[in-house]
Structure formats: structure tokens, C-alpha cells
């Protein structure tokens, strides 16, 4: 807020803020700096600085040992790669199947009851979003045993929140006129959803799904670290025996897959939106 | 074309929502179906093991419903403290580094060589998952929250710089020209024409990233980078599902709180 203050008599000076706003601003920054310093001290109280100062040497050492990548290892990675992609795709599919009804229950304009059903659906969405797929995988591996199934369910559980949230927001933003037009023909509730809402949200729904699939490819590549199958299993195995050239090779394969999936999802989104 | 009135269709069929050509549509859908069947057939489930696991699944549900905050309260507190301090430090440091990189990655402010270098940094930071970066940092810096702090800071750079650069590229050029016309230097241009336009967005992004960093801090503990994830990992390994349930509930509550608070602050600022 620009104000005219006269610091020297007779000469107006332009200032960005009033004194009060300036003070509040200053206090805000002070609080932030104080919080940071406090957190920094708590965080580093157990840090062994000798290890930290040694890190560049360690890093150089690891780098020297991981190059060149072991190209002959690629053959062993093909099957885990196929598993990783399948885990991402099936997990996304399963997540979508659960997320769609939840999104309709959560959207203010399609939910059967704003008092009971909507808060429950919103809670499901938030709970699923707060927990990373790696944590879901950790739990599921301990329950179902190691393997692809645990990974697929972990991916699905995490996707519910993401797809559900974006989809219910899309449903709430639809054009009401079309809904009214279809209801005016005497359509039932389901028919209104089918003919007035679904066609409107379908493009964003597909966009969201492909986007989530792309994210899931990245996530499924590392789920093996906790035993859920795919490339992560190979990564864990190679890390355990400190086979750094193999680790580099796995990183290269993961990077390639991630770039490819990003390209595919960008193409598909471009085609439908 | 003349059509007798009686031949007008009385029934309407909705046109296909995607891919108008019926042959291509069938081919695409058929191909997808074949892939899904092939993918499902690769899932090898040990039903015996899964059946035995159901008891444990039920124990977990029970543990989640009757969480035990007390038995492992020390571990949980230390884990939470590590996660929260790690998140604060990483968000602040990450943003401090992101701002110059974000400015450097904006095409309208930076000369081409700087632009390319900054974009390369952003791409490197975004290419790998936090967990992979954490594995490397733990190998370099040893176990503990310091490696986690570095991981989260590194991941923050890619996220904030990229979005900030896009915001700067979309600013209203009129204001920049007006400031330039007064004979302002490059720094003054950034300070008076760019900064006021992107500041609200930057604060919003920072709060959002804080949220993400906390969630990630719960995960990187699994590979030894400190935080509540380590506590969670230990309690699951020991089949202490009531403690694991307590940790999960705490994570959900804090994430919900962070999301709610950041929503309130963002509304106030914008």
C-alpha cells in the first residue's frame, strides 16, 4: 500500500507499506528465521560432522566405482521392467475403479447426502493421499507376502486419493445448464449423471488417469525396495552387495522408462484435451 | 434428401465418446484388453501365503482402530521431531536455492547460457525419486536426518524452480517495461516488476511443498534417512501393528493439519 510519509519536513517520500504493515512483515520474517534456526539445531544435534565433511570424497568414490554401468546386466532387468510397468498399469486401473464412485460421492453436486456420505468420501480421499505408496507397500508386503500383488494394491490405494480428489473437483466445476436440461426431460438421477455429467468430465478424467499412470510408473520402480517386485527388487539386491555398476544400470533403465512414460502421457493428454 | 416423415428415427443412440471410427475404436479397446489380460497373467499370487497373511491384516486393522501411542512413545516422538525439523529446514533451504535457479530458468530474464544451466539443474532434480536420492545421500553422508534434509532440499529445488520459472515467464510484460523505462537496473527490474507479481504464487507453492516434504519425510526413513518412516519401518518389522497404526494416524493428522493451514494462509495472501 503506497503511502506518503514525510521523514524530512516538506519532502514527501514514497513508501511501499504503512508502518504497521512493515512491523508485521518484519515480525513474520523474524519468526520464520527463529523457527529455522531452532529446527536446524534440533536436527543437527546428533549429526556426525566428520561424516559430512567426508561426503565429497565418499561421493567421488561411489561415482568412480559405479562407472561404467554394467551393460550386460540389462538382460536380467527386462522381466522386472515388465513387472514394474504391469504393476503401475494394473494398480492405476484398480485405483480408478474405486476412485470414480468415491469422487461422485464426494462432489457436492452429486453426493446423496452432504451430511454423512460426503465427509466419509472426503476422509477416504485425504487418508489415501497422506500415505505414500511405499508405506502402503511396506504394510501390504508384511500382510500379503512379497510380490506383485502387494505392489499393485499399494499403487491402487495411493491412486484413489489422487484420482478421487482431482475428479471430484472436476465434477463440481461442470456446466449446470446441461444438468438442468437433462433433468427437464424427466431423467432419473443415474440418467442425469450418465448423460449430463459424464460427457463433461470424461476428458479431464482420462487426463487425470494418464497423469497418475505416469506417476505410478515412477513409484512402482522403487516399490521393490520393500519387497513388492519389479526393478526395485533388483536395486535392493545390487545395493546389498554394493554392486555399483549394476545400480547405475538400473538407474539408467528407470530413467529411460520414466522419460518414455512421460512422453506417452503427454501425447495422450494432448490428444484428448 | 427427402425422407418421409414416418421414417424419422424415434430412438436416439449416443455417439461414441472417443474415437469416432468404429474399426480403430475396436482395435484400440481390443489391444488394451489383451494387454490387461497379459498383465494380470504375470501376477503370480501365493494364495496360501496371502491367506495366512489375512490374520496379520486383521491385526493391522485392529491396531489402526486401537492405536498404541505409549509403548513406543519415545521412538515416535524422536521420529516426529526428526521429520518435522527436517521438513522445515529442507523447505527453507530448498526455497532459498530455488529462487535464483528459478529466475535463471525464466527465458525472459536470463541470458541463454544461464537458462540452459538452470534448466539442466531442474531436470536433474526432477529425474529421480526422493527415495533414490536418499539412498545415495545416506551412502555419502551416513544414516540420520541430515541425509534426509539434503534429499528433501534437493527435491524441493526441482519442484519450486520449475513452477517459479513458469510463473515468471507468464508475468505481465507491461509492468516490466514500465520499470525498465525508468532506467532501472536488472536487479531493480526483478525487485520491483517481477517479485510483486510472483510473490503470492511463490508463497503458495512453498506451503504446498512443505506439505509434500513432510509426506516424503515419512518415507525416506525406510532407507535410513531419519524421520518417522524409520519408526514406522521398525514397528512393522516387529509386527507391532498397534504402534504402526499410531504412527500412521499421526502422519494423516499432521498432513491434514498442514493442508488445512496452508489453505487458510494461501487464501489470506491471494
JSON list of C-alpha atoms in Angstrom, two decimals, chain B residues 166-266:
[
{"chain": "B", "resi": 166, "resn": "UNK", "atom": "CA", "xyz": [6.94, -20.80, -15.46]},
{"chain": "B", "resi": 167, "resn": "UNK", "atom": "CA", "xyz": [5.28, -18.08, -13.35]},
{"chain": "B", "resi": 168, "resn": "UNK", "atom": "CA", "xyz": [7.99, -15.56, -14.16]},
{"chain": "B", "resi": 169, "resn": "UNK", "atom": "CA", "xyz": [7.65, -16.32, -17.86]},
{"chain": "B", "resi": 170, "resn": "UNK", "atom": "CA", "xyz": [3.93, -15.57, -17.63]},
{"chain": "B", "resi": 171, "resn": "UNK", "atom": "CA", "xyz": [4.16, -12.18, -15.88]},
{"chain": "B", "resi": 172, "resn": "UNK", "atom": "CA", "xyz": [2.53, -9.06, -17.28]},
{"chain": "B", "resi": 173, "resn": "UNK", "atom": "CA", "xyz": [5.26, -7.61, -19.51]},
{"chain": "B", "resi": 174, "resn": "UNK", "atom": "CA", "xyz": [3.71, -4.14, -19.31]},
{"chain": "B", "resi": 175, "resn": "UNK", "atom": "CA", "xyz": [4.86, -3.66, -15.73]},
{"chain": "B", "resi": 176, "resn": "UNK", "atom": "CA", "xyz": [8.36, -4.87, -16.57]},
{"chain": "B", "resi": 177, "resn": "UNK", "atom": "CA", "xyz": [8.56, -2.39, -19.45]},
{"chain": "B", "resi": 178, "resn": "UNK", "atom": "CA", "xyz": [7.31, 0.44, -17.26]},
{"chain": "B", "resi": 179, "resn": "UNK", "atom": "CA", "xyz": [10.01, -0.24, -14.69]},
{"chain": "B", "resi": 180, "resn": "UNK", "atom": "CA", "xyz": [12.64, -0.61, -17.42]},
{"chain": "B", "resi": 181, "resn": "UNK", "atom": "CA", "xyz": [11.58, 2.74, -18.87]},
{"chain": "B", "resi": 182, "resn": "UNK", "atom": "CA", "xyz": [12.57, 4.45, -15.62]},
{"chain": "B", "resi": 183, "resn": "UNK", "atom": "CA", "xyz": [16.13, 3.32, -16.26]},
{"chain": "B", "resi": 184, "resn": "UNK", "atom": "CA", "xyz": [16.08, 0.55, -13.67]},
{"chain": "B", "resi": 185, "resn": "UNK", "atom": "CA", "xyz": [18.92, -1.97, -13.46]},
{"chain": "B", "resi": 186, "resn": "UNK", "atom": "CA", "xyz": [18.33, -5.72, -13.84]},
{"chain": "B", "resi": 187, "resn": "UNK", "atom": "CA", "xyz": [18.19, -6.21, -10.07]},
{"chain": "B", "resi": 188, "resn": "UNK", "atom": "CA", "xyz": [15.70, -3.36, -9.70]},
{"chain": "B", "resi": 189, "resn": "UNK", "atom": "CA", "xyz": [13.64, -4.87, -12.51]},
{"chain": "B", "resi": 190, "resn": "UNK", "atom": "CA", "xyz": [13.48, -8.19, -10.63]},
{"chain": "B", "resi": 191, "resn": "UNK", "atom": "CA", "xyz": [12.72, -6.46, -7.34]},
{"chain": "B", "resi": 192, "resn": "UNK", "atom": "CA", "xyz": [10.03, -4.00, -8.49]},
{"chain": "B", "resi": 193, "resn": "UNK", "atom": "CA", "xyz": [8.43, -5.59, -11.57]},
{"chain": "B", "resi": 194, "resn": "UNK", "atom": "CA", "xyz": [8.77, -9.36, -11.19]},
{"chain": "B", "resi": 195, "resn": "UNK", "atom": "CA", "xyz": [8.84, -10.01, -7.46]},
{"chain": "B", "resi": 196, "resn": "UNK", "atom": "CA", "xyz": [5.49, -8.37, -6.58]},
{"chain": "B", "resi": 197, "resn": "UNK", "atom": "CA", "xyz": [3.78, -10.32, -9.38]},
{"chain": "B", "resi": 198, "resn": "UNK", "atom": "CA", "xyz": [5.07, -13.77, -8.46]},
{"chain": "B", "resi": 199, "resn": "UNK", "atom": "CA", "xyz": [5.33, -13.45, -4.65]},
{"chain": "B", "resi": 200, "resn": "UNK", "atom": "CA", "xyz": [1.81, -14.68, -3.77]},
{"chain": "B", "resi": 201, "resn": "UNK", "atom": "CA", "xyz": [2.27, -17.71, -6.02]},
{"chain": "B", "resi": 202, "resn": "UNK", "atom": "CA", "xyz": [5.71, -18.41, -4.55]},
{"chain": "B", "resi": 203, "resn": "UNK", "atom": "CA", "xyz": [4.32, -18.40, -1.01]},
{"chain": "B", "resi": 204, "resn": "UNK", "atom": "CA", "xyz": [1.50, -20.71, -2.08]},
{"chain": "B", "resi": 205, "resn": "UNK", "atom": "CA", "xyz": [3.97, -23.08, -3.75]},
{"chain": "B", "resi": 206, "resn": "UNK", "atom": "CA", "xyz": [6.24, -23.04, -0.69]},
{"chain": "B", "resi": 207, "resn": "UNK", "atom": "CA", "xyz": [3.40, -24.05, 1.59]},
{"chain": "B", "resi": 208, "resn": "UNK", "atom": "CA", "xyz": [2.39, -26.80, -0.81]},
{"chain": "B", "resi": 209, "resn": "UNK", "atom": "CA", "xyz": [5.98, -28.04, -0.94]},
{"chain": "B", "resi": 210, "resn": "UNK", "atom": "CA", "xyz": [6.15, -28.04, 2.87]},
{"chain": "B", "resi": 211, "resn": "UNK", "atom": "CA", "xyz": [3.20, -30.40, 2.79]},
{"chain": "B", "resi": 212, "resn": "UNK", "atom": "CA", "xyz": [4.88, -32.67, 0.22]},
{"chain": "B", "resi": 213, "resn": "UNK", "atom": "CA", "xyz": [8.19, -32.61, 2.11]},
{"chain": "B", "resi": 214, "resn": "UNK", "atom": "CA", "xyz": [6.52, -33.81, 5.28]},
{"chain": "B", "resi": 215, "resn": "UNK", "atom": "CA", "xyz": [4.86, -36.68, 3.43]},
{"chain": "B", "resi": 216, "resn": "UNK", "atom": "CA", "xyz": [8.18, -37.63, 1.83]},
{"chain": "B", "resi": 217, "resn": "UNK", "atom": "CA", "xyz": [9.99, -37.36, 5.15]},
{"chain": "B", "resi": 218, "resn": "UNK", "atom": "CA", "xyz": [7.77, -40.21, 6.33]},
{"chain": "B", "resi": 219, "resn": "UNK", "atom": "CA", "xyz": [9.10, -42.38, 3.53]},
{"chain": "B", "resi": 220, "resn": "UNK", "atom": "CA", "xyz": [12.83, -41.76, 3.25]},
{"chain": "B", "resi": 221, "resn": "UNK", "atom": "CA", "xyz": [13.33, -43.12, 6.76]},
{"chain": "B", "resi": 222, "resn": "UNK", "atom": "CA", "xyz": [12.77, -46.56, 5.23]},
{"chain": "B", "resi": 223, "resn": "UNK", "atom": "CA", "xyz": [16.21, -46.35, 3.58]},
{"chain": "B", "resi": 224, "resn": "UNK", "atom": "CA", "xyz": [17.84, -44.86, 6.68]},
{"chain": "B", "resi": 225, "resn": "UNK", "atom": "CA", "xyz": [17.48, -41.13, 6.15]},
{"chain": "B", "resi": 226, "resn": "UNK", "atom": "CA", "xyz": [15.85, -40.45, 9.52]},
{"chain": "B", "resi": 227, "resn": "UNK", "atom": "CA", "xyz": [12.34, -39.36, 10.39]},
{"chain": "B", "resi": 228, "resn": "UNK", "atom": "CA", "xyz": [9.09, -41.04, 11.31]},
{"chain": "B", "resi": 229, "resn": "UNK", "atom": "CA", "xyz": [9.50, -43.54, 8.45]},
{"chain": "B", "resi": 230, "resn": "UNK", "atom": "CA", "xyz": [12.26, -45.28, 10.39]},
{"chain": "B", "resi": 231, "resn": "UNK", "atom": "CA", "xyz": [9.95, -45.68, 13.40]},
{"chain": "B", "resi": 232, "resn": "UNK", "atom": "CA", "xyz": [7.19, -47.00, 11.17]},
{"chain": "B", "resi": 233, "resn": "UNK", "atom": "CA", "xyz": [9.55, -49.43, 9.46]},
{"chain": "B", "resi": 234, "resn": "UNK", "atom": "CA", "xyz": [10.78, -50.80, 12.79]},
{"chain": "B", "resi": 235, "resn": "UNK", "atom": "CA", "xyz": [7.32, -51.29, 14.22]},
{"chain": "B", "resi": 236, "resn": "UNK", "atom": "CA", "xyz": [6.10, -53.11, 11.09]},
{"chain": "B", "resi": 237, "resn": "UNK", "atom": "CA", "xyz": [9.22, -55.29, 11.07]},
{"chain": "B", "resi": 238, "resn": "UNK", "atom": "CA", "xyz": [8.47, -56.27, 14.65]},
{"chain": "B", "resi": 239, "resn": "UNK", "atom": "CA", "xyz": [4.79, -56.89, 13.80]},
{"chain": "B", "resi": 240, "resn": "UNK", "atom": "CA", "xyz": [3.78, -54.23, 16.33]},
{"chain": "B", "resi": 241, "resn": "UNK", "atom": "CA", "xyz": [0.76, -53.16, 14.35]},
{"chain": "B", "resi": 242, "resn": "UNK", "atom": "CA", "xyz": [-0.76, -51.07, 17.14]},
{"chain": "B", "resi": 243, "resn": "UNK", "atom": "CA", "xyz": [2.34, -48.86, 17.18]},
{"chain": "B", "resi": 244, "resn": "UNK", "atom": "CA", "xyz": [2.38, -48.76, 13.37]},
{"chain": "B", "resi": 245, "resn": "UNK", "atom": "CA", "xyz": [-1.28, -47.72, 13.45]},
{"chain": "B", "resi": 246, "resn": "UNK", "atom": "CA", "xyz": [-0.44, -44.92, 15.87]},
{"chain": "B", "resi": 247, "resn": "UNK", "atom": "CA", "xyz": [2.34, -43.66, 13.57]},
{"chain": "B", "resi": 248, "resn": "UNK", "atom": "CA", "xyz": [0.06, -43.76, 10.53]},
{"chain": "B", "resi": 249, "resn": "UNK", "atom": "CA", "xyz": [-2.67, -41.87, 12.36]},
{"chain": "B", "resi": 250, "resn": "UNK", "atom": "CA", "xyz": [-0.15, -39.20, 13.38]},
{"chain": "B", "resi": 251, "resn": "UNK", "atom": "CA", "xyz": [1.05, -38.86, 9.78]},
{"chain": "B", "resi": 252, "resn": "UNK", "atom": "CA", "xyz": [-2.52, -38.50, 8.50]},
{"chain": "B", "resi": 253, "resn": "UNK", "atom": "CA", "xyz": [-3.40, -35.92, 11.18]},
{"chain": "B", "resi": 254, "resn": "UNK", "atom": "CA", "xyz": [-0.29, -33.81, 10.53]},
{"chain": "B", "resi": 255, "resn": "UNK", "atom": "CA", "xyz": [-0.77, -33.91, 6.76]},
{"chain": "B", "resi": 256, "resn": "UNK", "atom": "CA", "xyz": [-4.43, -32.89, 7.17]},
{"chain": "B", "resi": 257, "resn": "UNK", "atom": "CA", "xyz": [-3.41, -30.07, 9.54]},
{"chain": "B", "resi": 258, "resn": "UNK", "atom": "CA", "xyz": [-0.69, -28.86, 7.17]},
{"chain": "B", "resi": 259, "resn": "UNK", "atom": "CA", "xyz": [-3.09, -28.97, 4.24]},
{"chain": "B", "resi": 260, "resn": "UNK", "atom": "CA", "xyz": [-5.78, -27.07, 6.16]},
{"chain": "B", "resi": 261, "resn": "UNK", "atom": "CA", "xyz": [-3.37, -24.42, 7.49]},
{"chain": "B", "resi": 262, "resn": "UNK", "atom": "CA", "xyz": [-1.71, -23.88, 4.13]},
{"chain": "B", "resi": 263, "resn": "UNK", "atom": "CA", "xyz": [-5.17, -23.47, 2.59]},
{"chain": "B", "resi": 264, "resn": "UNK", "atom": "CA", "xyz": [-6.04, -20.80, 5.15]},
{"chain": "B", "resi": 265, "resn": "UNK", "atom": "CA", "xyz": [-2.74, -18.93, 4.68]},
{"chain": "B", "resi": 266, "resn": "UNK", "atom": "CA", "xyz": [-2.97, -19.11, 0.89]}
]
